[in-house]
Short mmCIF file of C-alpha atoms in Angstrom, two decimals:
data_model
loop_
_atom_site.label_atom_id
_atom_site.label_comp_id
_atom_site.label_asym_id
_atom_site.label_seq_id
_atom_site.Cartn_x
_atom_site.Cartn_y
_atom_site.Cartn_z
CA MET H 41 -4.87 148.86 117.04
CA LYS H 42 -6.43 145.78 118.52
CA ARG H 43 -10.15 145.78 119.31
CA LYS H 44 -11.53 144.13 122.36
CA ASN H 45 -14.51 141.84 122.01
CA TYR H 46 -17.34 142.62 124.37
CA ILE H 47 -20.23 140.35 125.18
CA PHE H 48 -23.35 142.25 126.21
CA THR H 49 -25.50 139.22 126.94
CA ASN H 50 -25.17 135.98 128.80
CA ARG H 51 -27.53 134.14 126.46
CA LYS H 52 -26.26 131.10 124.58
CA HIS H 53 -27.42 128.51 122.09
CA SER H 54 -29.03 125.45 123.62
CA PRO H 55 -27.51 122.09 122.58
CA ARG H 56 -31.00 120.57 122.56
CA ALA H 57 -32.18 123.25 120.13
CA ILE H 58 -29.23 122.60 117.83
CA MET H 59 -30.02 118.87 117.96
CA SER H 60 -33.64 119.65 117.10
CA THR H 61 -32.51 121.59 114.04
CA VAL H 62 -30.14 118.81 112.96
CA LEU H 63 -32.90 116.18 113.32
CA GLY H 64 -35.24 118.36 111.27
CA LEU H 65 -32.64 118.71 108.54
CA ILE H 66 -31.98 114.97 108.49
CA SER H 67 -35.71 114.23 108.27
CA ASN H 68 -36.36 116.69 105.47
CA VAL H 69 -33.33 115.70 103.41
CA SER H 70 -33.99 111.98 103.75
CA MET H 71 -37.66 112.44 102.80
CA GLY H 72 -36.66 114.58 99.83
CA ILE H 73 -34.25 111.94 98.60
CA VAL H 74 -36.80 109.14 99.06
CA LEU H 75 -39.51 111.11 97.25
CA TYR H 76 -37.17 111.85 94.36
CA MET H 77 -36.09 108.21 94.09
CA ALA H 78 -39.72 107.06 94.25
CA TYR H 79 -40.58 109.50 91.48
CA LEU H 80 -37.75 108.16 89.32
CA SER H 81 -38.90 104.57 89.80
CA GLY H 82 -42.49 105.41 88.88
CA GLY H 83 -43.91 104.71 92.32
CA ASN H 84 -42.65 101.13 92.58
CA VAL H 85 -40.55 101.42 95.71
CA PRO H 86 -38.89 98.85 97.96
CA MET H 87 -39.77 98.47 101.62
CA SER H 88 -36.59 100.28 102.65
CA TYR H 89 -38.16 103.55 101.48
CA GLY H 90 -40.98 102.99 103.96
CA MET H 91 -38.46 102.38 106.72
CA THR H 92 -36.78 105.65 105.83
CA GLY H 93 -40.14 107.38 106.24
CA LEU H 94 -40.64 105.70 109.59
CA LEU H 95 -37.21 106.80 110.81
CA ALA H 96 -37.85 110.32 109.53
CA ALA H 97 -41.12 110.38 111.49
CA LEU H 98 -39.27 109.25 114.62
CA TYR H 99 -36.52 111.85 114.15
CA SER H 100 -39.09 114.57 113.51
CA THR H 101 -41.10 113.69 116.59
CA VAL H 102 -38.04 113.74 118.83
CA GLY H 103 -36.81 116.95 117.19
CA LEU H 104 -40.20 118.61 117.63
CA ILE H 105 -40.27 117.73 121.32
CA LEU H 106 -36.72 119.04 121.80
CA GLY H 107 -37.51 122.24 119.91
CA MET H 108 -40.67 122.92 121.89
CA LEU H 109 -38.93 122.25 125.20
CA THR H 110 -36.12 124.66 124.41
CA LEU H 111 -38.56 127.39 123.36
CA ARG H 112 -39.52 127.63 127.04
CA GLU H 113 -35.96 128.07 128.33
CA LYS H 114 -34.87 131.46 129.59
CA ASP H 115 -31.69 133.27 128.54
CA MET H 116 -31.33 131.31 125.32
CA PHE H 117 -31.18 132.50 121.75
CA LYS H 118 -34.38 131.61 119.91
CA LEU H 119 -32.97 130.96 116.43
CA PHE H 120 -32.33 127.22 116.74
CA PRO H 121 -35.46 126.35 118.77
CA VAL H 122 -37.72 128.10 116.26
CA LEU H 123 -35.85 126.74 113.25
CA GLY H 124 -35.84 123.21 114.66
CA THR H 125 -39.53 123.34 115.50
CA LEU H 126 -40.44 124.60 112.02
CA LEU H 127 -38.24 122.06 110.21
CA ASN H 128 -39.71 119.19 112.20
CA LEU H 129 -43.27 120.41 111.65
CA VAL H 130 -42.61 120.56 107.90
CA ALA H 131 -41.20 117.02 107.91
CA LEU H 132 -44.16 115.69 109.88
CA GLY H 133 -46.55 117.56 107.59
CA ILE H 134 -44.96 115.95 104.53
CA LEU H 135 -45.19 112.51 106.12
CA ILE H 136 -48.84 112.99 107.08
CA PHE H 137 -49.60 114.19 103.55
CA LEU H 138 -47.90 111.12 102.04
CA VAL H 139 -49.73 108.73 104.33
CA GLN H 140 -53.09 110.35 103.47
CA LEU H 141 -52.20 110.24 99.79
CA SER H 142 -51.43 106.51 99.92
CA LEU H 143 -54.70 105.55 101.64
#
């Protein structure tokens, strides 16, 4: 017997929220890799690691804005906006911590 699929809601996932989550993941993974490689080299890092941190900060800022904008939208699932906002806040928090640590 074949079951019919019913949809009881007209909510959907926002593409901006999914992009926010992807940017947060990219930022966190790239920062994790750079921190690990800096640890392995004993803190003597090339300038490209700093550029990676700068790009991660840019991605996190854009992702945070996208996540916060999609939290306000009606009739949208809230998983990706919340997840994207949290991931980008964590990435920005790590970057702020590293900048404060280096000063």
